[in-house]
């Protein structure tokens, strides 16, 4: 079996031991079956079992292993190692408090997500069976519902870095539009009211970092544009 | 006072829309002036002076200056909102920006409409 050597520079910080974060160099031997960055990180854990990172499904569905890879946010489990320039620099997602090494505190991110009420609101009496949608109405939800909440987008957004407590962020706004666009939801006006705020929605200046990094190739900027379009439609 | 994060000012759309509309006004005016300089005037001072002697040119110029200042207000306020976190500091910067823009407008009226 052919092997290859890959060099890493990894952000380390244990608040119980370290006064401040530092970058540590590692070299790891990989065999031909190790194709993704996550494979290498798991091997690295054999070399140094103190390295901490989150991972779960290892196939780009759970969103646990989001990290900053050579300066760009992405999922370790779907990033090909051989496409990365060495030494591969791994850092935690920017803009969120670091719990330890590559693990960040996602509280603020999920607070913003919950603030848009990420569930269908419909006060009309429930039908005997499910609420139906036409195929065309359902089509509008494509590109919205697939978000895995990995936070790659929101933590690559400068507006979220500066105001994470006030700006909903691209992930939250994509989810907001997912429910605004849902024909089964009856709270469209309340949802638009909830977002009409110079901080919550209008901190987005369409720089599209979110689109650039989304591992699911979703387009939060487009969804945010559609929210603004609906607001204009409401007043014009 | 309790330290609560407060959002929900229920404005923002108008400023966002204004920023786009004023950008279009500036673009149209900019293209018109550039076209005049390139094609109509022979780039002479007399032709430029004759153009700005027309009342309608003065009116359009003033409208564009208002668009520019309004656009600048939204953009500058955005910068203060992004980077100035202390409410008192931010409000002070907002007021200073408004004063500067109003002063710029008054001076622009003197330049455009003055003898």
mmCIF file of C-alpha atoms in Angstrom:
data_model
loop_
_atom_site.group_PDB
_atom_site.id
_atom_site.type_symbol
_atom_site.label_atom_id
_atom_site.label_comp_id
_atom_site.label_asym_id
_atom_site.label_seq_id
_atom_site.Cartn_x
_atom_site.Cartn_y
_atom_site.Cartn_z
ATOM 1 C CA UNK A 1 0.000 0.000 0.000
ATOM 2 C CA UNK A 2 1.422 3.371 -1.001
ATOM 3 C CA UNK A 3 1.855 5.882 1.752
ATOM 4 C CA UNK A 4 2.442 9.614 1.734
ATOM 5 C CA UNK A 5 3.451 12.189 4.285
ATOM 6 C CA UNK A 6 1.329 15.248 4.952
ATOM 7 C CA UNK A 7 2.387 18.253 6.995
ATOM 8 C CA UNK A 8 0.005 20.139 9.254
ATOM 9 C CA UNK A 9 0.055 23.281 11.324
ATOM 10 C CA UNK A 10 -2.783 23.094 13.814
ATOM 11 C CA UNK A 11 -4.288 25.658 16.184
ATOM 12 C CA UNK A 12 -4.008 24.430 19.754
ATOM 13 C CA UNK A 13 -5.585 25.955 22.808
ATOM 14 C CA UNK A 14 -6.550 24.367 26.078
ATOM 15 C CA UNK A 15 -7.883 27.155 28.324
ATOM 16 C CA UNK A 16 -7.067 25.076 31.425
ATOM 17 C CA UNK A 17 -3.370 24.839 30.519
ATOM 18 C CA UNK A 18 -2.468 27.434 27.896
ATOM 19 C CA UNK A 19 -2.159 31.161 28.479
ATOM 20 C CA UNK A 20 -2.810 31.794 24.792
ATOM 21 C CA UNK A 21 -3.397 29.827 21.577
ATOM 22 C CA UNK A 22 -0.467 28.599 19.471
ATOM 23 C CA UNK A 23 0.102 26.735 16.189
ATOM 24 C CA UNK A 24 1.698 23.296 16.423
ATOM 25 C CA UNK A 25 3.338 21.436 13.528
ATOM 26 C CA UNK A 26 2.589 17.785 12.825
ATOM 27 C CA UNK A 27 3.576 15.257 10.183
ATOM 28 C CA UNK A 28 1.334 12.309 9.530
ATOM 29 C CA UNK A 29 1.721 9.191 7.374
ATOM 30 C CA UNK A 30 -1.342 8.503 5.248
ATOM 31 C CA UNK A 31 -2.127 5.488 3.104
ATOM 32 C CA UNK A 32 -4.013 5.467 -0.189
ATOM 33 C CA UNK A 33 -7.411 5.044 1.476
ATOM 34 C CA UNK A 34 -6.998 8.303 3.405
ATOM 35 C CA UNK A 35 -8.542 10.780 0.998
ATOM 36 C CA UNK A 36 -10.289 13.355 3.100
ATOM 37 C CA UNK A 37 -8.938 15.826 5.629
ATOM 38 C CA UNK A 38 -10.960 14.160 8.374
ATOM 39 C CA UNK A 39 -9.151 10.844 7.689
ATOM 40 C CA UNK A 40 -5.871 12.638 8.343
ATOM 41 C CA UNK A 41 -7.150 14.315 11.499
ATOM 42 C CA UNK A 42 -8.302 10.963 12.870
ATOM 43 C CA UNK A 43 -4.798 9.552 12.159
ATOM 44 C CA UNK A 44 -3.324 12.627 13.796
ATOM 45 C CA UNK A 45 -5.261 11.858 16.941
ATOM 46 C CA UNK A 46 -3.219 8.646 17.196
ATOM 47 C CA UNK A 47 -0.043 10.757 17.173
ATOM 48 C CA UNK A 48 -1.407 13.289 19.668
ATOM 49 C CA UNK A 49 -4.584 12.186 21.406
ATOM 50 C CA UNK A 50 -5.074 15.597 23.038
ATOM 51 C CA UNK A 51 -6.096 17.267 19.762
ATOM 52 C CA UNK A 52 -9.782 18.068 20.043
ATOM 53 C CA UNK A 53 -12.241 18.439 17.202
ATOM 54 C CA UNK A 54 -15.869 17.558 16.523
ATOM 55 C CA UNK A 55 -16.860 14.970 13.925
ATOM 56 C CA UNK A 56 -19.698 12.564 13.498
ATOM 57 C CA UNK A 57 -21.149 11.310 10.215
ATOM 58 C CA UNK A 58 -17.923 11.795 8.179
ATOM 59 C CA UNK A 59 -19.902 12.317 4.984
ATOM 60 C CA UNK A 60 -20.917 15.988 4.886
ATOM 61 C CA UNK A 61 -24.361 15.603 6.433
ATOM 62 C CA UNK A 62 -24.069 16.351 10.146
ATOM 63 C CA UNK A 63 -22.011 19.551 9.868
ATOM 64 C CA UNK A 64 -19.933 18.770 12.974
ATOM 65 C CA UNK A 65 -16.431 19.032 11.531
ATOM 66 C CA UNK A 66 -16.562 22.578 10.159
ATOM 67 C CA UNK A 67 -13.198 24.277 10.547
ATOM 68 C CA UNK A 68 -10.968 26.854 8.922
ATOM 69 C CA UNK A 69 -8.799 25.008 6.409
ATOM 70 C CA UNK A 70 -5.913 26.983 4.878
ATOM 71 C CA UNK A 71 -7.849 30.167 5.604
ATOM 72 C CA UNK A 72 -11.193 29.046 4.211
ATOM 73 C CA UNK A 73 -14.070 27.510 6.153
ATOM 74 C CA UNK A 74 -15.116 24.019 5.139
ATOM 75 C CA UNK A 75 -15.982 20.521 6.305
ATOM 76 C CA UNK A 76 -12.975 18.307 6.978
ATOM 77 C CA UNK A 77 -14.880 15.206 5.895
ATOM 78 C CA UNK A 78 -15.560 16.403 2.345
ATOM 79 C CA UNK A 79 -12.262 18.211 1.718
ATOM 80 C CA UNK A 80 -9.712 16.285 -0.366
ATOM 81 C CA UNK A 81 -6.319 16.343 1.323
ATOM 82 C CA UNK A 82 -4.442 16.315 -1.970
ATOM 83 C CA UNK A 83 -6.012 19.594 -3.092
ATOM 84 C CA UNK A 84 -4.595 21.441 -0.052
ATOM 85 C CA UNK A 85 -1.336 23.363 0.051
ATOM 86 C CA UNK A 86 1.049 22.105 2.752
ATOM 87 C CA UNK A 87 1.621 22.617 5.562
ATOM 88 C CA UNK A 88 -2.157 22.455 5.897
ATOM 89 C CA UNK A 89 -3.192 25.170 8.339
ATOM 90 C CA UNK A 90 -6.149 24.169 10.464
ATOM 91 C CA UNK A 91 -7.864 26.676 12.724
ATOM 92 C CA UNK A 92 -11.235 26.758 14.498
ATOM 93 C CA UNK A 93 -14.133 28.579 12.806
ATOM 94 C CA UNK A 94 -13.413 32.302 13.138
ATOM 95 C CA UNK A 95 -15.533 34.679 15.189
ATOM 96 C CA UNK A 96 -16.837 32.228 17.791
ATOM 97 C CA UNK A 97 -15.325 31.608 21.236
ATOM 98 C CA UNK A 98 -12.927 28.653 21.280
ATOM 99 C CA UNK A 99 -13.781 25.936 23.788
ATOM 100 C CA UNK A 100 -10.650 23.945 23.032
ATOM 101 C CA UNK A 101 -8.440 23.470 19.937
ATOM 102 C CA UNK A 102 -10.813 23.240 16.946
ATOM 103 C CA UNK A 103 -13.996 23.155 19.013
ATOM 104 C CA UNK A 104 -15.945 26.422 19.127
ATOM 105 C CA UNK A 105 -18.891 27.509 21.240
ATOM 106 C CA UNK A 106 -21.836 27.595 18.799
ATOM 107 C CA UNK A 107 -24.319 29.113 21.295
ATOM 108 C CA UNK A 108 -24.507 32.480 19.549
ATOM 109 C CA UNK A 109 -24.942 30.839 16.163
ATOM 110 C CA UNK A 110 -27.863 28.716 17.344
ATOM 111 C CA UNK A 111 -29.403 31.631 19.242
ATOM 112 C CA UNK A 112 -29.659 33.490 15.952
ATOM 113 C CA UNK A 113 -31.021 30.401 14.232
ATOM 114 C CA UNK A 114 -33.734 29.989 16.863
ATOM 115 C CA UNK A 115 -34.595 33.705 16.683
ATOM 116 C CA UNK A 116 -36.126 33.265 13.219
ATOM 117 C CA UNK A 117 -38.503 30.550 14.524
ATOM 118 C CA UNK A 118 -37.258 27.720 12.330
ATOM 119 C CA UNK A 119 -40.503 25.787 12.113
ATOM 120 C CA UNK A 120 -43.746 26.063 10.149
ATOM 121 C CA UNK A 121 -46.244 28.343 11.870
ATOM 122 C CA UNK A 122 -49.827 27.722 10.850
ATOM 123 C CA UNK A 123 -52.738 28.474 13.165
ATOM 124 C CA UNK A 124 -55.448 27.174 10.833
ATOM 125 C CA UNK A 125 -57.078 23.868 11.913
ATOM 126 C CA UNK A 126 -54.889 20.934 10.983
ATOM 127 C CA UNK A 127 -56.292 18.873 8.096
ATOM 128 C CA UNK A 128 -57.001 15.149 8.509
ATOM 129 C CA UNK A 129 -53.831 14.345 6.678
ATOM 130 C CA UNK A 130 -50.734 16.449 5.965
ATOM 131 C CA UNK A 131 -50.781 20.019 4.608
ATOM 132 C CA UNK A 132 -50.126 19.733 0.899
ATOM 133 C CA UNK A 133 -47.992 21.794 -1.454
ATOM 134 C CA UNK A 134 -47.991 21.914 -5.233
ATOM 135 C CA UNK A 135 -44.783 20.643 -6.879
ATOM 136 C CA UNK A 136 -44.068 24.243 -7.982
ATOM 137 C CA UNK A 137 -44.413 25.588 -4.433
ATOM 138 C CA UNK A 138 -42.231 22.765 -3.158
ATOM 139 C CA UNK A 139 -39.627 23.629 -5.793
ATOM 140 C CA UNK A 140 -39.018 27.000 -4.094
ATOM 141 C CA UNK A 141 -37.698 25.205 -0.997
ATOM 142 C CA UNK A 142 -34.883 23.555 -2.938
ATOM 143 C CA UNK A 143 -31.558 25.144 -2.085
ATOM 144 C CA UNK A 144 -32.950 26.214 1.303
ATOM 145 C CA UNK A 145 -33.884 23.126 3.295
ATOM 146 C CA UNK A 146 -30.538 21.373 2.670
ATOM 147 C CA UNK A 147 -28.649 23.564 5.174
ATOM 148 C CA UNK A 148 -26.845 21.393 7.743
ATOM 149 C CA UNK A 149 -26.097 24.269 10.174
ATOM 150 C CA UNK A 150 -22.342 23.701 10.074
ATOM 151 C CA UNK A 151 -21.811 27.486 10.532
ATOM 152 C CA UNK A 152 -19.185 27.713 7.778
ATOM 153 C CA UNK A 153 -21.138 30.607 6.212
ATOM 154 C CA UNK A 154 -21.965 32.687 9.269
ATOM 155 C CA UNK A 155 -18.420 32.421 10.631
ATOM 156 C CA UNK A 156 -16.954 33.591 7.318
ATOM 157 C CA UNK A 157 -19.179 36.687 7.326
ATOM 158 C CA UNK A 158 -17.535 39.897 8.634
ATOM 159 C CA UNK A 159 -20.971 41.301 9.548
ATOM 160 C CA UNK A 160 -21.473 38.255 11.794
ATOM 161 C CA UNK A 161 -17.984 38.683 13.266
ATOM 162 C CA UNK A 162 -18.700 42.306 14.214
ATOM 163 C CA UNK A 163 -22.288 41.807 15.438
ATOM 164 C CA UNK A 164 -22.918 38.113 16.191
ATOM 165 C CA UNK A 165 -25.420 39.083 18.888
ATOM 166 C CA UNK A 166 -27.510 41.276 16.572
ATOM 167 C CA UNK A 167 -27.037 40.114 12.968
ATOM 168 C CA UNK A 168 -28.915 36.880 12.216
ATOM 169 C CA UNK A 169 -26.176 35.756 9.845
ATOM 170 C CA UNK A 170 -26.392 33.913 6.515
ATOM 171 C CA UNK A 171 -27.375 30.518 7.953
ATOM 172 C CA UNK A 172 -30.209 31.991 10.004
ATOM 173 C CA UNK A 173 -31.423 34.161 7.130
ATOM 174 C CA UNK A 174 -31.360 31.233 4.704
ATOM 175 C CA UNK A 175 -33.519 29.335 7.193
ATOM 176 C CA UNK A 176 -35.739 32.408 7.620
ATOM 177 C CA UNK A 177 -36.414 32.500 3.894
ATOM 178 C CA UNK A 178 -36.989 28.740 3.900
ATOM 179 C CA UNK A 179 -40.047 29.346 6.129
ATOM 180 C CA UNK A 180 -41.104 32.593 4.435
ATOM 181 C CA UNK A 181 -41.098 30.695 1.128
ATOM 182 C CA UNK A 182 -43.072 27.768 2.556
ATOM 183 C CA UNK A 183 -46.697 27.998 1.364
ATOM 184 C CA UNK A 184 -47.811 26.006 4.411
ATOM 185 C CA UNK A 185 -46.582 28.756 6.727
ATOM 186 C CA UNK A 186 -49.008 31.592 7.561
ATOM 187 C CA UNK A 187 -46.677 33.882 9.519
ATOM 188 C CA UNK A 188 -44.995 35.596 6.558
ATOM 189 C CA UNK A 189 -45.785 39.115 7.764
ATOM 190 C CA UNK A 190 -44.586 38.445 11.283
ATOM 191 C CA UNK A 191 -41.413 36.888 9.902
ATOM 192 C CA UNK A 192 -40.736 39.953 7.729
ATOM 193 C CA UNK A 193 -41.480 42.238 10.706
ATOM 194 C CA UNK A 194 -39.050 40.218 12.787
ATOM 195 C CA UNK A 195 -36.285 40.768 10.239
ATOM 196 C CA UNK A 196 -36.929 44.388 9.332
ATOM 197 C CA UNK A 197 -34.116 45.786 11.373
ATOM 198 C CA UNK A 198 -30.854 47.530 10.481
ATOM 199 C CA UNK A 199 -28.954 44.846 12.396
ATOM 200 C CA UNK A 200 -30.901 41.600 12.022
ATOM 201 C CA UNK A 201 -31.141 41.631 8.224
ATOM 202 C CA UNK A 202 -29.558 44.747 6.818
ATOM 203 C CA UNK A 203 -26.033 44.084 8.123
ATOM 204 C CA UNK A 204 -25.746 41.873 5.038
ATOM 205 C CA UNK A 205 -23.859 43.822 2.376
ATOM 206 C CA UNK A 206 -23.876 40.965 -0.142
ATOM 207 C CA UNK A 207 -20.141 40.247 -0.132
ATOM 208 C CA UNK A 208 -21.007 36.575 -0.672
ATOM 209 C CA UNK A 209 -18.356 34.966 1.561
ATOM 210 C CA UNK A 210 -21.201 32.690 2.649
ATOM 211 C CA UNK A 211 -21.792 31.460 -0.894
ATOM 212 C CA UNK A 212 -18.064 30.951 -1.406
ATOM 213 C CA UNK A 213 -17.653 28.600 1.565
ATOM 214 C CA UNK A 214 -20.960 26.691 1.792
ATOM 215 C CA UNK A 215 -20.065 22.976 1.600
ATOM 216 C CA UNK A 216 -23.603 22.209 0.397
ATOM 217 C CA UNK A 217 -23.278 24.825 -2.362
ATOM 218 C CA UNK A 218 -26.267 26.799 -1.101
ATOM 219 C CA UNK A 219 -26.740 30.505 -1.731
ATOM 220 C CA UNK A 220 -27.694 32.503 1.389
ATOM 221 C CA UNK A 221 -27.079 35.804 -0.440
ATOM 222 C CA UNK A 222 -29.776 34.923 -2.964
ATOM 223 C CA UNK A 223 -32.200 33.999 -0.167
ATOM 224 C CA UNK A 224 -31.435 37.275 1.648
ATOM 225 C CA UNK A 225 -32.093 39.130 -1.628
ATOM 226 C CA UNK A 226 -35.472 37.427 -1.887
ATOM 227 C CA UNK A 227 -36.372 38.488 1.663
ATOM 228 C CA UNK A 228 -35.513 42.092 0.745
ATOM 229 C CA UNK A 229 -37.540 41.778 -2.469
ATOM 230 C CA UNK A 230 -40.577 40.648 -0.465
ATOM 231 C CA UNK A 231 -40.153 43.585 1.918
ATOM 232 C CA UNK A 232 -40.074 45.979 -1.040
ATOM 233 C CA UNK A 233 -43.129 44.253 -2.517
ATOM 234 C CA UNK A 234 -44.899 44.708 0.808
ATOM 235 C CA UNK A 235 -44.440 48.491 0.887
ATOM 236 C CA UNK A 236 -44.376 49.434 -2.801
ATOM 237 C CA UNK B 1 -30.148 49.912 33.249
ATOM 238 C CA UNK B 2 -30.235 46.197 32.534
ATOM 239 C CA UNK B 3 -27.751 44.966 29.959
ATOM 240 C CA UNK B 4 -30.028 43.426 27.330
ATOM 241 C CA UNK B 5 -29.287 42.981 23.651
ATOM 242 C CA UNK B 6 -32.020 44.914 21.901
ATOM 243 C CA UNK B 7 -32.879 44.636 18.234
ATOM 244 C CA UNK B 8 -36.121 45.218 16.365
ATOM 245 C CA UNK B 9 -35.979 48.863 15.327
ATOM 246 C CA UNK B 10 -38.308 48.100 12.405
ATOM 247 C CA UNK B 11 -36.468 50.182 9.872
ATOM 248 C CA UNK B 12 -33.712 49.456 7.408
ATOM 249 C CA UNK B 13 -35.627 48.662 4.250
ATOM 250 C CA UNK B 14 -36.032 52.320 3.284
ATOM 251 C CA UNK B 15 -32.288 52.974 3.685
ATOM 252 C CA UNK B 16 -31.415 49.862 1.704
ATOM 253 C CA UNK B 17 -33.754 50.957 -1.082
ATOM 254 C CA UNK B 18 -32.497 54.559 -0.953
ATOM 255 C CA UNK B 19 -28.921 53.338 -1.314
ATOM 256 C CA UNK B 20 -29.844 51.556 -4.568
ATOM 257 C CA UNK B 21 -31.982 54.350 -6.030
ATOM 258 C CA UNK B 22 -29.383 57.039 -5.245
ATOM 259 C CA UNK B 23 -26.693 54.847 -6.827
ATOM 260 C CA UNK B 24 -28.701 54.758 -10.059
ATOM 261 C CA UNK B 25 -29.167 58.561 -9.987
ATOM 262 C CA UNK B 26 -25.409 59.062 -9.526
ATOM 263 C CA UNK B 27 -24.635 56.578 -12.283
ATOM 264 C CA UNK B 28 -26.967 58.263 -14.792
ATOM 265 C CA UNK B 29 -25.653 61.744 -13.911
ATOM 266 C CA UNK B 30 -22.049 60.514 -14.054
ATOM 267 C CA UNK B 31 -22.539 58.969 -17.501
ATOM 268 C CA UNK B 32 -24.259 62.144 -18.779
ATOM 269 C CA UNK B 33 -21.447 64.423 -17.542
ATOM 270 C CA UNK B 34 -18.764 62.037 -18.884
ATOM 271 C CA UNK B 35 -20.540 61.948 -22.270
ATOM 272 C CA UNK B 36 -20.665 65.764 -22.341
ATOM 273 C CA UNK B 37 -16.977 66.075 -21.534
ATOM 274 C CA UNK B 38 -15.979 63.432 -24.089
ATOM 275 C CA UNK B 39 -18.260 64.224 -27.007
ATOM 276 C CA UNK B 40 -20.048 67.565 -26.765
ATOM 277 C CA UNK B 41 -17.824 70.191 -25.266
ATOM 278 C CA UNK B 42 -14.457 69.845 -26.920
ATOM 279 C CA UNK B 43 -13.494 69.882 -23.237
ATOM 280 C CA UNK B 44 -13.346 73.685 -23.106
ATOM 281 C CA UNK B 45 -13.986 75.751 -19.991
ATOM 282 C CA UNK B 46 -16.484 77.980 -21.831
ATOM 283 C CA UNK B 47 -18.626 75.018 -22.878
ATOM 284 C CA UNK B 48 -18.530 73.678 -19.304
ATOM 285 C CA UNK B 49 -19.550 77.086 -17.924
ATOM 286 C CA UNK B 50 -22.359 77.430 -20.490
ATOM 287 C CA UNK B 51 -23.680 73.995 -19.532
ATOM 288 C CA UNK B 52 -23.784 74.827 -15.847
ATOM 289 C CA UNK B 53 -25.456 78.187 -16.593
ATOM 290 C CA UNK B 54 -28.610 76.227 -17.529
ATOM 291 C CA UNK B 55 -31.092 76.047 -14.661
ATOM 292 C CA UNK B 56 -32.059 72.437 -15.444
ATOM 293 C CA UNK B 57 -28.397 71.354 -15.197
ATOM 294 C CA UNK B 58 -28.162 73.078 -11.816
ATOM 295 C CA UNK B 59 -31.346 71.360 -10.672
ATOM 296 C CA UNK B 60 -30.132 67.922 -11.818
ATOM 297 C CA UNK B 61 -26.729 68.548 -10.234
ATOM 298 C CA UNK B 62 -28.347 69.457 -6.924
ATOM 299 C CA UNK B 63 -30.588 66.383 -7.089
ATOM 300 C CA UNK B 64 -27.483 64.246 -7.691
ATOM 301 C CA UNK B 65 -25.644 65.902 -4.805
ATOM 302 C CA UNK B 66 -28.602 65.142 -2.531
ATOM 303 C CA UNK B 67 -28.469 61.530 -3.799
ATOM 304 C CA UNK B 68 -24.722 61.404 -3.141
ATOM 305 C CA UNK B 69 -25.063 62.763 0.408
ATOM 306 C CA UNK B 70 -27.996 60.485 1.240
ATOM 307 C CA UNK B 71 -26.031 57.520 -0.141
ATOM 308 C CA UNK B 72 -23.016 58.596 1.900
ATOM 309 C CA UNK B 73 -25.188 58.854 5.029
ATOM 310 C CA UNK B 74 -26.455 55.270 4.724
ATOM 311 C CA UNK B 75 -22.965 53.924 3.981
ATOM 312 C CA UNK B 76 -21.216 55.875 6.735
ATOM 313 C CA UNK B 77 -23.907 54.993 9.271
ATOM 314 C CA UNK B 78 -23.392 51.330 8.330
ATOM 315 C CA UNK B 79 -19.682 51.655 9.082
ATOM 316 C CA UNK B 80 -20.375 53.210 12.508
ATOM 317 C CA UNK B 81 -22.908 50.450 13.245
ATOM 318 C CA UNK B 82 -20.335 47.800 12.352
ATOM 319 C CA UNK B 83 -17.384 49.162 14.267
ATOM 320 C CA UNK B 84 -18.524 51.598 16.973
ATOM 321 C CA UNK B 85 -20.082 49.516 19.741
ATOM 322 C CA UNK B 86 -20.540 52.072 22.493
ATOM 323 C CA UNK B 87 -23.985 53.645 22.019
ATOM 324 C CA UNK B 88 -22.825 57.124 23.061
ATOM 325 C CA UNK B 89 -19.796 57.025 20.759
ATOM 326 C CA UNK B 90 -21.943 55.722 17.892
ATOM 327 C CA UNK B 91 -24.627 58.387 18.349
ATOM 328 C CA UNK B 92 -21.957 61.099 18.486
ATOM 329 C CA UNK B 93 -20.431 59.796 15.246
ATOM 330 C CA UNK B 94 -23.886 59.718 13.660
ATOM 331 C CA UNK B 95 -24.540 63.343 14.623
ATOM 332 C CA UNK B 96 -21.085 64.483 13.408
ATOM 333 C CA UNK B 97 -21.689 62.680 10.105
ATOM 334 C CA UNK B 98 -25.076 64.383 9.659
ATOM 335 C CA UNK B 99 -23.555 67.792 10.432
ATOM 336 C CA UNK B 100 -20.746 67.200 7.938
ATOM 337 C CA UNK B 101 -23.175 66.091 5.213
ATOM 338 C CA UNK B 102 -25.553 69.007 5.809
ATOM 339 C CA UNK B 103 -22.609 71.432 5.701
ATOM 340 C CA UNK B 104 -21.424 69.805 2.472
ATOM 341 C CA UNK B 105 -24.894 70.286 0.999
ATOM 342 C CA UNK B 106 -25.045 73.963 1.928
ATOM 343 C CA UNK B 107 -21.607 74.535 0.412
ATOM 344 C CA UNK B 108 -22.587 72.611 -2.749
ATOM 345 C CA UNK B 109 -25.611 74.919 -3.173
ATOM 346 C CA UNK B 110 -23.292 77.921 -2.997
ATOM 347 C CA UNK B 111 -20.987 76.356 -5.609
ATOM 348 C CA UNK B 112 -23.722 75.248 -8.030
ATOM 349 C CA UNK B 113 -26.158 78.162 -7.665
ATOM 350 C CA UNK B 114 -23.728 80.946 -6.761
ATOM 351 C CA UNK B 115 -22.743 83.567 -9.275
#
